Coordinates of C-alpha atoms and ligand atoms in Angstrom, one line a residue:
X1 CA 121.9 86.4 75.5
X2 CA 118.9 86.6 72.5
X3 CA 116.3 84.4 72.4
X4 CA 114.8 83.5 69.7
X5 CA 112.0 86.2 68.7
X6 CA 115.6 88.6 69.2
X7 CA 114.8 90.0 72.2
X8 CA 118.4 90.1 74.5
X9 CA 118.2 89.3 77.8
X10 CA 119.9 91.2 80.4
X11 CA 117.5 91.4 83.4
X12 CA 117.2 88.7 86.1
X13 CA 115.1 88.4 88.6
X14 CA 116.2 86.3 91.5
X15 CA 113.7 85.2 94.3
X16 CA 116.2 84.7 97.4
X17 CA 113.5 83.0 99.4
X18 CA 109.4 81.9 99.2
X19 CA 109.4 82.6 102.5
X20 CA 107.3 85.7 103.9
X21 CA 106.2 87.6 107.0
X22 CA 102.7 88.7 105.3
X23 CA 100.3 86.6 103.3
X24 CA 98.4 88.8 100.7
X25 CA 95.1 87.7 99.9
X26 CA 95.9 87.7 96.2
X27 CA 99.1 86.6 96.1
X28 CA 99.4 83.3 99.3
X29 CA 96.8 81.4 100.7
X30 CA 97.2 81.7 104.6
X31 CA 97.7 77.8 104.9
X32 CA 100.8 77.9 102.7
X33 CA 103.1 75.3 103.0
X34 CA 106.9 76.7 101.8
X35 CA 110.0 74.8 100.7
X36 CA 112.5 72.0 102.8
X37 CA 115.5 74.2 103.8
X38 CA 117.6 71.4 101.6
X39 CA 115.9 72.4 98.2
X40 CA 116.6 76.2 98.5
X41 CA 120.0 77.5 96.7
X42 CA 122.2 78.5 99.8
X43 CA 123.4 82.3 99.5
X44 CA 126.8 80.9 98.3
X45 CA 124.6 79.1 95.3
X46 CA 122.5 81.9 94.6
X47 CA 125.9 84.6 94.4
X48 CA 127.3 81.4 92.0
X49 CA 124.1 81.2 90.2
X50 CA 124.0 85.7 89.4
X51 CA 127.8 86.0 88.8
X52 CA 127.0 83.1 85.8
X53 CA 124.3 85.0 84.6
X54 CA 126.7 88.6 84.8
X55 CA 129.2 86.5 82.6
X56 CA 126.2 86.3 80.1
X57 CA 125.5 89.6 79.5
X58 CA 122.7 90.7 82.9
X59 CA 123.4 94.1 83.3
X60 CA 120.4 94.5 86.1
X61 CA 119.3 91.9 89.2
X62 CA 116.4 92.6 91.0
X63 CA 116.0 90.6 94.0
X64 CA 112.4 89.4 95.6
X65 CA 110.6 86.7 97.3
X66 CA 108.9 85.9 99.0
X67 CA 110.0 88.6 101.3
X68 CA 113.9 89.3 100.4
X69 CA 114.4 90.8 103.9
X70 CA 113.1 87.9 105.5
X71 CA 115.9 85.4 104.2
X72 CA 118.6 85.1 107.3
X73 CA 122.0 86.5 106.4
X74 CA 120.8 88.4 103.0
X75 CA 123.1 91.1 103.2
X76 CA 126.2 89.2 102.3
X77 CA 124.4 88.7 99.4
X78 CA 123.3 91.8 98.7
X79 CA 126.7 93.5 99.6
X80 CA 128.2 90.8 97.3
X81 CA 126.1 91.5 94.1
X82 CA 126.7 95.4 95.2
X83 CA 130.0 95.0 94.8
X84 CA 129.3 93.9 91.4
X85 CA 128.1 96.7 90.4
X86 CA 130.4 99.0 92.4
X87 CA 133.7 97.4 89.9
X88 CA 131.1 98.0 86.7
X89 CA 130.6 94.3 86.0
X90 CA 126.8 95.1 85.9
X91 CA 124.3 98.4 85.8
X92 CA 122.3 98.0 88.9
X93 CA 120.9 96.0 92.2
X94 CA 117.5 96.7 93.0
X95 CA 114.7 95.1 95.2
X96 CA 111.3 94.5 95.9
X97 CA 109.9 94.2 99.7
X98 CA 106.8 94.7 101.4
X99 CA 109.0 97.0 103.9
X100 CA 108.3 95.2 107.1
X101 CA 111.8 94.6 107.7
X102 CA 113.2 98.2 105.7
X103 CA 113.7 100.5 109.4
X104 CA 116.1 97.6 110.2
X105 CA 117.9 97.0 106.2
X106 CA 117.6 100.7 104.9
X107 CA 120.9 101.5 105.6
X108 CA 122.7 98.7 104.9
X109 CA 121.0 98.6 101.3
X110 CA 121.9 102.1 100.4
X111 CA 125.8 101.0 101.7
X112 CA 125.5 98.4 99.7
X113 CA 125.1 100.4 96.3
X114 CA 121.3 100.0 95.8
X115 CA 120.0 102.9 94.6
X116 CA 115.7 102.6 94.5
X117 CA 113.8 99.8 95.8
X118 CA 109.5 98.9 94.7
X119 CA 107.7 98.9 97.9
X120 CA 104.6 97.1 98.0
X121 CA 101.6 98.8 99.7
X122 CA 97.8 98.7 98.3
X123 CA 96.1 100.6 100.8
X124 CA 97.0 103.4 103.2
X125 CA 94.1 102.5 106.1
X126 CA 95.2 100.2 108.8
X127 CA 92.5 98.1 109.1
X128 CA 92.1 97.4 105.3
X129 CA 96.1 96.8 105.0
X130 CA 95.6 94.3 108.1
X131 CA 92.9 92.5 105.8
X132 CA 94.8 92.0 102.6
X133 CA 97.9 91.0 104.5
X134 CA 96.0 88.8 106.5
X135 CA 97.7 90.4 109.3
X136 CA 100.3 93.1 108.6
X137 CA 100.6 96.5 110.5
X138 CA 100.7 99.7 108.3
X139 CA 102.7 101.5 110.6
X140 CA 105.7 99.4 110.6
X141 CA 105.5 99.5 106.7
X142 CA 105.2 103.2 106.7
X143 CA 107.9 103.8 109.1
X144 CA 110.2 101.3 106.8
X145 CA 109.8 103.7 103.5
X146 CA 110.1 106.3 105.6
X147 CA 114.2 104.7 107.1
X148 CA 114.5 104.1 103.2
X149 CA 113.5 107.5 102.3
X150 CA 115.9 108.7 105.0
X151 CA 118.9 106.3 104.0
X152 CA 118.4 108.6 100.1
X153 CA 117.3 105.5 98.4
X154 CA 114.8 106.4 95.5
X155 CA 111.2 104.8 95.8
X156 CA 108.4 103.5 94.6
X157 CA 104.9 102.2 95.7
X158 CA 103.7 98.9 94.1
X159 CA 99.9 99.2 94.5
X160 CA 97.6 95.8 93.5
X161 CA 94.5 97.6 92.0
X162 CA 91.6 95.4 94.1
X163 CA 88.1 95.9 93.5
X164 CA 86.3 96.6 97.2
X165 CA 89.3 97.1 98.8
X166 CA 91.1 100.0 97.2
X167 CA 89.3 100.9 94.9
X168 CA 88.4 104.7 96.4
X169 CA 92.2 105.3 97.3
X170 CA 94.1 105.6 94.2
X171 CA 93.7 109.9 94.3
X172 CA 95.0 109.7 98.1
X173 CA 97.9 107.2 97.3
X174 CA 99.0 109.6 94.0
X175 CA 98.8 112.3 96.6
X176 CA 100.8 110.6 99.4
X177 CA 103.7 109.8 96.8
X178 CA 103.7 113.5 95.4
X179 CA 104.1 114.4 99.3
X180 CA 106.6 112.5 99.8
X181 CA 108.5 112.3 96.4
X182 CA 107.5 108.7 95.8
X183 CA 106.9 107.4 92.0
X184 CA 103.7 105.4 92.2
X185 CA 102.9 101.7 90.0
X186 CA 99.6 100.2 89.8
X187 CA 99.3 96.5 89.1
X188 CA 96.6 94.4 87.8
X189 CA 96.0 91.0 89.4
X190 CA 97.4 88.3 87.6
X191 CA 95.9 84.9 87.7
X192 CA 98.9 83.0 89.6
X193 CA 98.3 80.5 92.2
X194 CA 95.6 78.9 94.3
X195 CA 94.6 81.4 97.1
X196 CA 91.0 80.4 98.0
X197 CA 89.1 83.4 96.6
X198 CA 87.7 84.8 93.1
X199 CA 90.2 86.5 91.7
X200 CA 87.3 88.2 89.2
X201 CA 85.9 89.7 92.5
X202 CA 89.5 91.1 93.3
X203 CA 90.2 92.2 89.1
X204 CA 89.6 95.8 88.2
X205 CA 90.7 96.8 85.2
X206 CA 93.4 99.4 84.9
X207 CA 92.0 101.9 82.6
X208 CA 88.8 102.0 84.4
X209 CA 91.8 103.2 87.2
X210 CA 93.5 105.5 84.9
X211 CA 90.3 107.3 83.8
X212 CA 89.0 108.3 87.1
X213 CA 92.4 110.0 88.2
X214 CA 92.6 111.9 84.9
X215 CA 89.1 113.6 86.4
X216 CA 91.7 114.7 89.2
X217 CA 95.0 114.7 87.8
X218 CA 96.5 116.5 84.9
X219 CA 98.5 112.9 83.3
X220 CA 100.7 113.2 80.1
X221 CA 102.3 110.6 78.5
X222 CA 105.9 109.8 78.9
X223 CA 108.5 107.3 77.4
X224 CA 109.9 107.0 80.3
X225 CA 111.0 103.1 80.7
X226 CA 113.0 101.4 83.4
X227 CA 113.3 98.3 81.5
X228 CA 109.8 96.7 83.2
X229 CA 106.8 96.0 81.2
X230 CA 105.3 99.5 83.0
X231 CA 103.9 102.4 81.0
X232 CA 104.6 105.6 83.0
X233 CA 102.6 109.0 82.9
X234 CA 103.5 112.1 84.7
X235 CA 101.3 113.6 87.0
X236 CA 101.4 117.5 86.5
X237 CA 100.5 118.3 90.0
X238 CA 102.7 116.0 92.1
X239 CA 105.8 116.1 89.4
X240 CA 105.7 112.5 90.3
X241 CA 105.1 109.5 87.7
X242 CA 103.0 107.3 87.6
X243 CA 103.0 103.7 86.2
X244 CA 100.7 101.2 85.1
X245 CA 100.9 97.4 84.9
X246 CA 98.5 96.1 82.4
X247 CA 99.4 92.4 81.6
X248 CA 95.7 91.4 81.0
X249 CA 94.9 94.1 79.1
X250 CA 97.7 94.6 77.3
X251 CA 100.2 92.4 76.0
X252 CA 103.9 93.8 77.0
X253 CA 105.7 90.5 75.9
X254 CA 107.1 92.0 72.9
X255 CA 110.1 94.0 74.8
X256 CA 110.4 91.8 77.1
X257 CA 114.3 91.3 78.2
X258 CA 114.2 89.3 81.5
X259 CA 113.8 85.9 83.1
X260 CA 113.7 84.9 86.3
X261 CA 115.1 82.7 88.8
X262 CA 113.3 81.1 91.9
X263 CA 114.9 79.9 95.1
X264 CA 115.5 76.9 94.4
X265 CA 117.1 77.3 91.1
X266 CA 114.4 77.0 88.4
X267 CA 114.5 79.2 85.8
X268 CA 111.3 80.4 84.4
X269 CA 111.7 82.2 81.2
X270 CA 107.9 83.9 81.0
X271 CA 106.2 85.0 83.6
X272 CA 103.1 83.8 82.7
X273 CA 104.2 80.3 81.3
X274 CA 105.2 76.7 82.8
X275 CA 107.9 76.6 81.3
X276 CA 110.8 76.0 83.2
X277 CA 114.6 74.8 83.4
X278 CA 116.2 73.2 86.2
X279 CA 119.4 75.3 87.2
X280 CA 120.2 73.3 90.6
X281 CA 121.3 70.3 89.1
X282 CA 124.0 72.2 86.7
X283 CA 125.2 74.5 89.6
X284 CA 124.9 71.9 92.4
X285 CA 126.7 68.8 89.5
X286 CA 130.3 70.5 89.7
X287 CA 132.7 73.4 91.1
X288 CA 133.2 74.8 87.7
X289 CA 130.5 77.1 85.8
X290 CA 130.7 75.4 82.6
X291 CA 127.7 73.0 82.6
X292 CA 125.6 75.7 84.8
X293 CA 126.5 78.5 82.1
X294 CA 125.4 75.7 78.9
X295 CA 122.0 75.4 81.2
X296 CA 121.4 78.8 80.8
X297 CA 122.0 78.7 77.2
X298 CA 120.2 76.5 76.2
X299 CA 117.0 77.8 78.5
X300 CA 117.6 80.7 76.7
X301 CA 117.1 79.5 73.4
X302 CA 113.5 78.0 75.0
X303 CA 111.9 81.7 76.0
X304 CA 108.5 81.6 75.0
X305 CA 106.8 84.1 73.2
X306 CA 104.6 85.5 75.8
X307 CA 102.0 84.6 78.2
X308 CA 98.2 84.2 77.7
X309 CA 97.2 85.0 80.9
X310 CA 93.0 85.2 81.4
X311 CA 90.4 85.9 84.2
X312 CA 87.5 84.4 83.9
X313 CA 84.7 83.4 86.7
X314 CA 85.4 80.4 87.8
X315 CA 88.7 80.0 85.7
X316 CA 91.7 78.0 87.5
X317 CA 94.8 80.1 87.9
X318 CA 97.0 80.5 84.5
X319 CA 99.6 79.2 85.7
X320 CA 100.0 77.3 88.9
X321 CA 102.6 78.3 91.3
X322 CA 102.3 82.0 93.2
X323 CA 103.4 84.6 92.6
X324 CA 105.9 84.7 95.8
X325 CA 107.8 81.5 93.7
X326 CA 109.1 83.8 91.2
X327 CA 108.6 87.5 92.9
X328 CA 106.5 89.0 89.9
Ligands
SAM401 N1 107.3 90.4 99.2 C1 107.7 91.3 98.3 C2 106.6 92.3 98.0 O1 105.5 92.1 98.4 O2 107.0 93.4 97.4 C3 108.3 90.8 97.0 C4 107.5 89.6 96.3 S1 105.9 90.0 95.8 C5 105.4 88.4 95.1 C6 106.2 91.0 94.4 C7 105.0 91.8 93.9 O3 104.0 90.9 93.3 C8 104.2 92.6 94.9 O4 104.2 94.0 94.5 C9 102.9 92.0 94.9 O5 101.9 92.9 95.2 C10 102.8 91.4 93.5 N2 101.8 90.3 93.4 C11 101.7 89.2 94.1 N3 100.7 88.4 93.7 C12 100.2 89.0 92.6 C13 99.1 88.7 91.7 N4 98.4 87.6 91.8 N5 98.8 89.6 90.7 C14 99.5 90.8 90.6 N6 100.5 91.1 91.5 C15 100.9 90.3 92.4
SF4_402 FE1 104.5 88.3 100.9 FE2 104.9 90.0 98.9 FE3 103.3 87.9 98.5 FE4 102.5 89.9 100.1 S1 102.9 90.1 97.9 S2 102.4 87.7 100.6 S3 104.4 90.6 101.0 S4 105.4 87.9 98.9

């Protein structure tokens, strides 16, 4: 699949559920109100919906939420894809969890062919982790990675860079990953969705970051990619990497090579845009793939060129829906 500014598309995203156990301060608003049951793609639909997309030329799913763990049954679909990848029909399965549920999944996601999973964790003190989850328990997250760590699966810590609330831990987390042989990603916040507070309170810019652990840490440059908009450094000390996520101060859109799906079918091809293509109707309108795989096609051809994402005091959100819809 190439769009039209030639970039080939051959990562999708695919949020199983908008469903989650935690509510992030940045990225819900504790009152959420999620989805009728009837409007979210069953498992069958969403296995349907990923084999089309395989046909087309994806080569790597990455699965999210909402919590992915959280969606009843989610193995079979996980095996499934895994199996996928297992007879060569794609390059790899991967996921993205907030780990409540990984002591329970780790080994069942390691049998099923995934090789490294993002964690998301912004702080490593229990009582701030309780805040910005609104009411998560650290230890159950840390004793998740820890199953995953144990099953071999290959990991790394997603960390929202929040001003006043993690702001003095980013030498401790690079540490904690070294100890543990975890690779480390720092995000900025992106403007998506109500959630009731000022995001410019919460925004802290990620050079500001960078330039206080390179008092600490010896960073080099590397051109290491895994296909994500991240730009990765290597910390000397730790052997570990380090990535950074920079969409509102630095414009990645140029390589980008992904869309991505929601649970309920829609197919957003920017991150950071409205626009959108219904892929329910297609997949739901007959047995056969032919009208679902001319949907895609023609959404395709309707990628945007990038997003123009902005924080501003006071600004409304970029775009409107969370970030849980499409799973970042
Ligand atoms: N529940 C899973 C998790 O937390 O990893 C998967 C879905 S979550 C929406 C995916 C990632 O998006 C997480 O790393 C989360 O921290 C990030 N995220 C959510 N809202 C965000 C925002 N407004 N700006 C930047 N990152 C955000
Ligand atoms: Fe849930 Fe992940 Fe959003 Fe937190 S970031 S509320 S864990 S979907």
């Amino acid at each position: 699949m190439i769009d039209p500014f030639g970039r080939s598309v051959s990562y999708l995203r695919v949020s199983v559920t908008d469903r989650c156990d935690l509510r992030c301060v940045y990225c819900m608003a504790e009152d959420m109100s999620f989805l009728p049951k009837s409007d979210v793609l069953s498992l069958e639909e969403l296995e349907r919906l990923v084999a089309a997309f395989v046909r087309k030329g994806v080569r790597r799913i990455r699965l999210t939420g909402g919590e992915p763990l959280v969606r009843r049954n989610i193995m079979t679909l996980i095996t499934n894809i895994g199996a996928l990848v297992q007879a060569g029909a794609m390059d790899e399965l991967t996921l993205t969890t907030n780990g409540t549920q990984l002591a329970k999944y780790a080994d069942g996601l390691a049998q099923a062919g995934i090789r490294r999973i993002n964690v998301s964790l912004d702080t490593l003190d229990p009582e701030k982790f309780a805040m910005v989850t609104r009411w998560g328990k650290l230890d159950q997250v840390v004793d998740g990675i820890m199953a995953a760590k144990q099953a071999g699966l290959a990991i790394k810590i997603n960390t929202v860079a929040l001003k006043g609330v993690n702001d003095h831990e980013y030498d401790h987390l690079v540490e904690w990953c070294g100890t543990h042989g975890f690779d480390l990603c720092l995000i900025e916040t992106m403007p998506m969705g109500e959630v009731h507070s000022d995001r410019m309170e919460q925004y802290l810019p990620l050079s500001q970051i960078r330039h206080g652990l390179a008092q600490h840490w010896t960073l080099t440059e590397t051109d290491y990619r895994t296909g994500g908009p991240a730009r990765y450094m290597m910390v000397a000390e730790t052997g570990r990497r380090i990535g950074f996520i920079t969409p509102m101060t630095h414009n990645f859109c140029e390589s980008c090579n992904r869309v991505r799906v929601t649970c309920t079918g829609t197919l957003y091809m920017c991150l950071g845009q409205e626009d959108a293509v219904d892929l329910r109707g297609p997949l739901r309108a007959s047995e056969g793939d032919d009208v679902l795989e001319r949907a895609i096609d023609d959404a395709i051809a309707k990628k945007p060129k990038g997003h123009d994402f902005i924080i501003e005091r006071g600004a409304v959100p970029a775009v409107g829906r969370h970030m849980s819809v499409t799973g970042g």
